[in-house]
Tab-separated table of C-alpha atoms and ligand atoms in Angstrom:
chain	number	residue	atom	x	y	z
A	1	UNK	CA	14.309	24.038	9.919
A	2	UNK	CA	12.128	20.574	9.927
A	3	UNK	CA	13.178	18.279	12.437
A	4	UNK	CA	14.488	15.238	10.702
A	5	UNK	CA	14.077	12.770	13.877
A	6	UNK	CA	16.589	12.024	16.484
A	7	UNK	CA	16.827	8.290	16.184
A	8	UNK	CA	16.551	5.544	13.093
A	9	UNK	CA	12.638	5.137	13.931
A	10	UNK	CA	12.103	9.112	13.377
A	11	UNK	CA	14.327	9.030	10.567
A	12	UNK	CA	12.297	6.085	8.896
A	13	UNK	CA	8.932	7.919	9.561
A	14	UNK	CA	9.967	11.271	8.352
A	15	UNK	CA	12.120	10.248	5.221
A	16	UNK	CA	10.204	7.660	3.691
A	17	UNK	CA	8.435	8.771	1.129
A	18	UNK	CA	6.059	7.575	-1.568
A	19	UNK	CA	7.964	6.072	-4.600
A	20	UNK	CA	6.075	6.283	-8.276
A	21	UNK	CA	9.757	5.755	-10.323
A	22	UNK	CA	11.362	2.323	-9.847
A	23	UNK	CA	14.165	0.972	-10.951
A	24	UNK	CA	13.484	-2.381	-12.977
A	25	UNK	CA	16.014	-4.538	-10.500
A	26	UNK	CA	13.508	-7.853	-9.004
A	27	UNK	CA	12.986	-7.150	-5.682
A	28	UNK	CA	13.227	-11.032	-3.851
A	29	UNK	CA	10.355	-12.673	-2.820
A	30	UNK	CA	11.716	-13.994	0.057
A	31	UNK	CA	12.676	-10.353	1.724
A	32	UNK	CA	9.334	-8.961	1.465
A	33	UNK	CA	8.243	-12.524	3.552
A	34	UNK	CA	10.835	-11.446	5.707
A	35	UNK	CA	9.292	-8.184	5.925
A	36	UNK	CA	5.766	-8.715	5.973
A	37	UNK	CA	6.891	-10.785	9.547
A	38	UNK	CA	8.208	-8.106	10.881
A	39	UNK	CA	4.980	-6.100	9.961
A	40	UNK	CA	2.625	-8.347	11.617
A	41	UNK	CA	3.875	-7.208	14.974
A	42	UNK	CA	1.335	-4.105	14.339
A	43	UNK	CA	-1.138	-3.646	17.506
A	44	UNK	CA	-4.688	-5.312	16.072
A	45	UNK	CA	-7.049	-5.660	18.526
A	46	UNK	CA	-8.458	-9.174	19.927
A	47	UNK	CA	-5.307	-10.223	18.309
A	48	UNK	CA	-7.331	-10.933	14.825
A	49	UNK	CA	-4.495	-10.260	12.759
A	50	UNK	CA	-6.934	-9.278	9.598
A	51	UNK	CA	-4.584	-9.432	7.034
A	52	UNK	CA	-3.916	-11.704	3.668
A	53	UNK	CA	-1.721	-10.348	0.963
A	54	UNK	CA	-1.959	-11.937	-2.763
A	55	UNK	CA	1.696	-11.233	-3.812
A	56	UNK	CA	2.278	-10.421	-7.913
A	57	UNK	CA	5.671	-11.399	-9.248
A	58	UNK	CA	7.028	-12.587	-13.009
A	59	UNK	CA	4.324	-13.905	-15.196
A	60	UNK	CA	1.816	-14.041	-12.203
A	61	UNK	CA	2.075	-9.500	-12.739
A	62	UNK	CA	-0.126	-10.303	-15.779
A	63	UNK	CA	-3.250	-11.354	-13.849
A	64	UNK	CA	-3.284	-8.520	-11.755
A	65	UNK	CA	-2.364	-6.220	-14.675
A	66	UNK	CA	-5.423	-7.470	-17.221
A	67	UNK	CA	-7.761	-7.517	-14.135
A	68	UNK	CA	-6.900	-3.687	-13.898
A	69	UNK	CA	-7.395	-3.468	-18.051
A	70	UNK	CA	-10.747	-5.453	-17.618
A	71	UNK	CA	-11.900	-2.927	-15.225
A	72	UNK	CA	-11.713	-0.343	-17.561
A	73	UNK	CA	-14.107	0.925	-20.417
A	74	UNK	CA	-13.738	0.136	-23.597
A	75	UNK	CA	-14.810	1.959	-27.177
A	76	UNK	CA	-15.332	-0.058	-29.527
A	77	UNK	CA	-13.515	-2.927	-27.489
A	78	UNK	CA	-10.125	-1.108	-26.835
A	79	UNK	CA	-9.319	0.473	-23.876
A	80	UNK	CA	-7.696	4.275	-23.814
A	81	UNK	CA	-4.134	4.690	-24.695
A	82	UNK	CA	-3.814	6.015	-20.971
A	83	UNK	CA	-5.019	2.634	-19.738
A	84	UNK	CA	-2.659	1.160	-22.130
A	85	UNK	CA	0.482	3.175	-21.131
A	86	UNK	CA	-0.178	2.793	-17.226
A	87	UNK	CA	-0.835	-0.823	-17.312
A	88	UNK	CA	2.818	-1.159	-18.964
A	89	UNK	CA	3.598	0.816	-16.333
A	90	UNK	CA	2.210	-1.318	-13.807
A	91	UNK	CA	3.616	-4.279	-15.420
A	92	UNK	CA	7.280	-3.035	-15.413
A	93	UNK	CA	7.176	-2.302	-11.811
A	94	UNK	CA	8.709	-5.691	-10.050
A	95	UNK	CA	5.668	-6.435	-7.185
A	96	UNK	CA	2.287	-5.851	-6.373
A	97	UNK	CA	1.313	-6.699	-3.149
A	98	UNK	CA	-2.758	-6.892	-2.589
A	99	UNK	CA	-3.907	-6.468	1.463
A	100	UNK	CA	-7.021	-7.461	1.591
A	101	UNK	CA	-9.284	-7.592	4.950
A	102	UNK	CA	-12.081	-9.437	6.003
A	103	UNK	CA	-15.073	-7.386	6.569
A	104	UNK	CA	-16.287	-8.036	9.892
A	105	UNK	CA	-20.533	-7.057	9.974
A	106	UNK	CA	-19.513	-5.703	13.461
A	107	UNK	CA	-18.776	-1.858	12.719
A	108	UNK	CA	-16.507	-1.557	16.134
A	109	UNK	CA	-14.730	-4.927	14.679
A	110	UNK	CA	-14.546	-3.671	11.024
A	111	UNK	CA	-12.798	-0.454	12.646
A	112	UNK	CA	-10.069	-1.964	14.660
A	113	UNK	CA	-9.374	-4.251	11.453
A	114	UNK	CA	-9.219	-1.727	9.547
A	115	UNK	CA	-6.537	0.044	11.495
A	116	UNK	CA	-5.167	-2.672	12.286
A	117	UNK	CA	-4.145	-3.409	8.626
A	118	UNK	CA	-3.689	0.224	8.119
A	119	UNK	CA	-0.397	0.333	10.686
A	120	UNK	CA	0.772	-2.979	9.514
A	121	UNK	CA	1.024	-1.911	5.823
A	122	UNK	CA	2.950	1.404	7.421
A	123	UNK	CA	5.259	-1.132	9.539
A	124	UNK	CA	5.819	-2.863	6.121
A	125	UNK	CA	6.426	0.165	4.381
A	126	UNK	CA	9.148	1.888	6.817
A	127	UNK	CA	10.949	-1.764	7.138
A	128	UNK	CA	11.317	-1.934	3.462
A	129	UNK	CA	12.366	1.432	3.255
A	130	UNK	CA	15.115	0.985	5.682
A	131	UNK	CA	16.410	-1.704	3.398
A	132	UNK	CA	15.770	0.698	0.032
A	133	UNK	CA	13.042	-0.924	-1.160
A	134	UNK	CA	9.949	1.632	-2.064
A	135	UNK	CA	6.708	1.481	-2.783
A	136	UNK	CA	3.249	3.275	-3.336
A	137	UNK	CA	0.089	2.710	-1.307
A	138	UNK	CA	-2.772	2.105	-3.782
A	139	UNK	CA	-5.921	2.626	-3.862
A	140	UNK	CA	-7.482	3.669	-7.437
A	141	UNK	CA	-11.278	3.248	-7.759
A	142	UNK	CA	-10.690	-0.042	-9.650
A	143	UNK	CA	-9.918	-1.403	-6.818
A	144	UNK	CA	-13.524	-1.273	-5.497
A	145	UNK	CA	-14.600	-2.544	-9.317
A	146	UNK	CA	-16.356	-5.866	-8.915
A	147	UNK	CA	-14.406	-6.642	-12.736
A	148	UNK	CA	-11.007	-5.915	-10.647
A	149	UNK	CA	-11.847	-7.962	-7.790
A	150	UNK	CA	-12.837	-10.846	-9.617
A	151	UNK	CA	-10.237	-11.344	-11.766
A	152	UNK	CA	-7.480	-11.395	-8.636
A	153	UNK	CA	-10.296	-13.805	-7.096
A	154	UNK	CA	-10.941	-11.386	-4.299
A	155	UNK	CA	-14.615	-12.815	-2.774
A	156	UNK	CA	-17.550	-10.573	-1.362
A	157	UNK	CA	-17.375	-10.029	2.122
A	158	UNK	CA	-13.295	-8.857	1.824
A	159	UNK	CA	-12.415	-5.389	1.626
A	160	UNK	CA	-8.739	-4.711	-0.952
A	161	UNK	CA	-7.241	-2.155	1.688
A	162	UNK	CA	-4.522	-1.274	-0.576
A	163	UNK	CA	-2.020	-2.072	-3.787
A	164	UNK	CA	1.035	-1.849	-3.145
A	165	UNK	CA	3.382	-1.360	-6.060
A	166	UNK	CA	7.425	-2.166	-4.982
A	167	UNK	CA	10.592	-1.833	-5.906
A	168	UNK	CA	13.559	-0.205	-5.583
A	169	UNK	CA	13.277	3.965	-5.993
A	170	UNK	CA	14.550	5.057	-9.222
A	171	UNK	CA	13.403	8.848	-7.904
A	172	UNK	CA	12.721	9.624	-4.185
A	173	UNK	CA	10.580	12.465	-4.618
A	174	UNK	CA	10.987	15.671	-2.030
A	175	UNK	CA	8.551	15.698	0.829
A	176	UNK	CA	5.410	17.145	0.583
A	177	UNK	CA	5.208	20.010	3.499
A	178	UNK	CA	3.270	18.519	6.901
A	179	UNK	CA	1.437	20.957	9.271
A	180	UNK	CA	2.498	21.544	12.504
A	181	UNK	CA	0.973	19.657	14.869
A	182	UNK	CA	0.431	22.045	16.914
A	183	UNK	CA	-2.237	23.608	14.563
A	184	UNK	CA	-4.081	20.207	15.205
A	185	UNK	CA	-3.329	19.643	19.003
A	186	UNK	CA	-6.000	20.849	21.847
A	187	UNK	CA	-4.304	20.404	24.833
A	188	UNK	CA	-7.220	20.734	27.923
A	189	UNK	CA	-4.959	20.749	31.153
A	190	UNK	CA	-7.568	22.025	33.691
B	1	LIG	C1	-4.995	4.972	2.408
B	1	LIG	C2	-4.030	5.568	1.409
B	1	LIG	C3	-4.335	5.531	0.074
B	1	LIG	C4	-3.471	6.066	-0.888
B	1	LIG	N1	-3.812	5.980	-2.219
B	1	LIG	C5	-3.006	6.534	-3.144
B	1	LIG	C6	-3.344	6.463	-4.520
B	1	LIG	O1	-4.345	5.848	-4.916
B	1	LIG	N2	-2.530	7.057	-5.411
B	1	LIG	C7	-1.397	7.738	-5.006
B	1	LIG	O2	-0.707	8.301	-5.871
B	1	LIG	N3	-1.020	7.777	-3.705
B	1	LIG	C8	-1.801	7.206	-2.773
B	1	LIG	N4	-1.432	7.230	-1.447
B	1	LIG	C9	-0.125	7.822	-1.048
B	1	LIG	C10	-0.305	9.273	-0.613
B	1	LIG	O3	-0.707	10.044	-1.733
B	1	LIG	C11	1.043	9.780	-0.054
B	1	LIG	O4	1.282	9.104	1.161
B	1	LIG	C12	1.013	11.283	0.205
B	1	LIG	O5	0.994	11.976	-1.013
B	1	LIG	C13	2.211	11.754	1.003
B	1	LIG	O6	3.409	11.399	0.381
B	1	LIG	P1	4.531	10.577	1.194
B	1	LIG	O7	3.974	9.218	1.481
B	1	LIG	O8	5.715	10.550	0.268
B	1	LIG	O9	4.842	11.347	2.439
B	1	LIG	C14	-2.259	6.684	-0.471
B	1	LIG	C15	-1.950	6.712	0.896
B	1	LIG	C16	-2.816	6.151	1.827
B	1	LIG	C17	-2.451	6.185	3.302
């Protein structure tokens, strides 16, 4: 039988899971500042704290939501119904949360930010999920489309680490099977 963790941390990390389905209930503003401080206690190396978040709620969903249309091709000047259906899909879903880093020249630099940012989006997602709030970490290749980044005003020079779509889990879909670690591990004891 999987272990399911012994304590709330190992409960957090094995049971969260990815959330597509949400249910159409605002999540508060406020809370996910609440959250995102809690977050920011992620290790990050020189202390740089390489993080900025452009936060999507109400009427301020449609800029991020014709930035995605924009960034898609057209025929004859209309976009696929699939582009259609998934940015009314975006748009019913109550947040998007943009991390963006900056991009340090400095490969060793861009590294640590990048992990850095990396466990403080996990820290983000596993305190929200301990209060029921989902979410999905994002990152479509219109992300990296210069028509996406412009219209959320994200400037050269910062890297959109992820989208994160929240709310609260309509479905909680069942894990997807992990490998044991052991068929990853090395251990070198002499
Ligand atoms: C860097 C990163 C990028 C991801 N990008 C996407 C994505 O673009 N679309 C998606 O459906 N899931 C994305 N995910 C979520 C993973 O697909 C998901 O974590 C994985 O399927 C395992 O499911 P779980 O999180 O429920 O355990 C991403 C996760 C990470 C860490």
């Amino acid at each position: 039988m999987e272990y399911i963790g012994k304590n709330d941390v190992e409960k957090a990390i094995i049971g969260r899971r990815t959330i597509k389905a949400f249910k159409p209930d605002p999540v508060d503003v406020e809370e996910i500042i609440e959250l995102l401080n809690v977050a920011k206690w992620a290790p990050n190396h020189k202390l740089t704290e390489p993080w900025q978040f452009q936060l999507y709620t109400g009427d301020g969903k449609d800029v991020f939501v014709q930035s995605y249309i924009d960034s898609q091709p057209t025929v004859d000047g209309e976009v696929s119904d699939l582009v259609k259906r998934k940015a009314n899909y975006f748009r019913e879903i109550p947040l998007h949360l943009v991390v963006i880093m900056p991009e340090d020249p400095r490969q060793r630099r861009w590294d640590e930010d990048y992990g850095a940012v990396s466990t403080m989006i996990q820290n983000f997602q596993l305190a929200a999920w301990e209060r029921g709030i989902g979410m999905i970490w994002r990152t479509n290749d219109w992300v990296y489309d210069p028509v996406f980044r412009e219209g959320i005003g994200v400037k050269p020079g910062k890297k959109i680490v992820a989208t994160l779509m929240i709310g609260y889990p309509k479905h909680i879909p069942a894990p997807k099977p992990r490998t044991d670690i052991r068929e990853r591990l090395t251990i070198i004891d002499q």
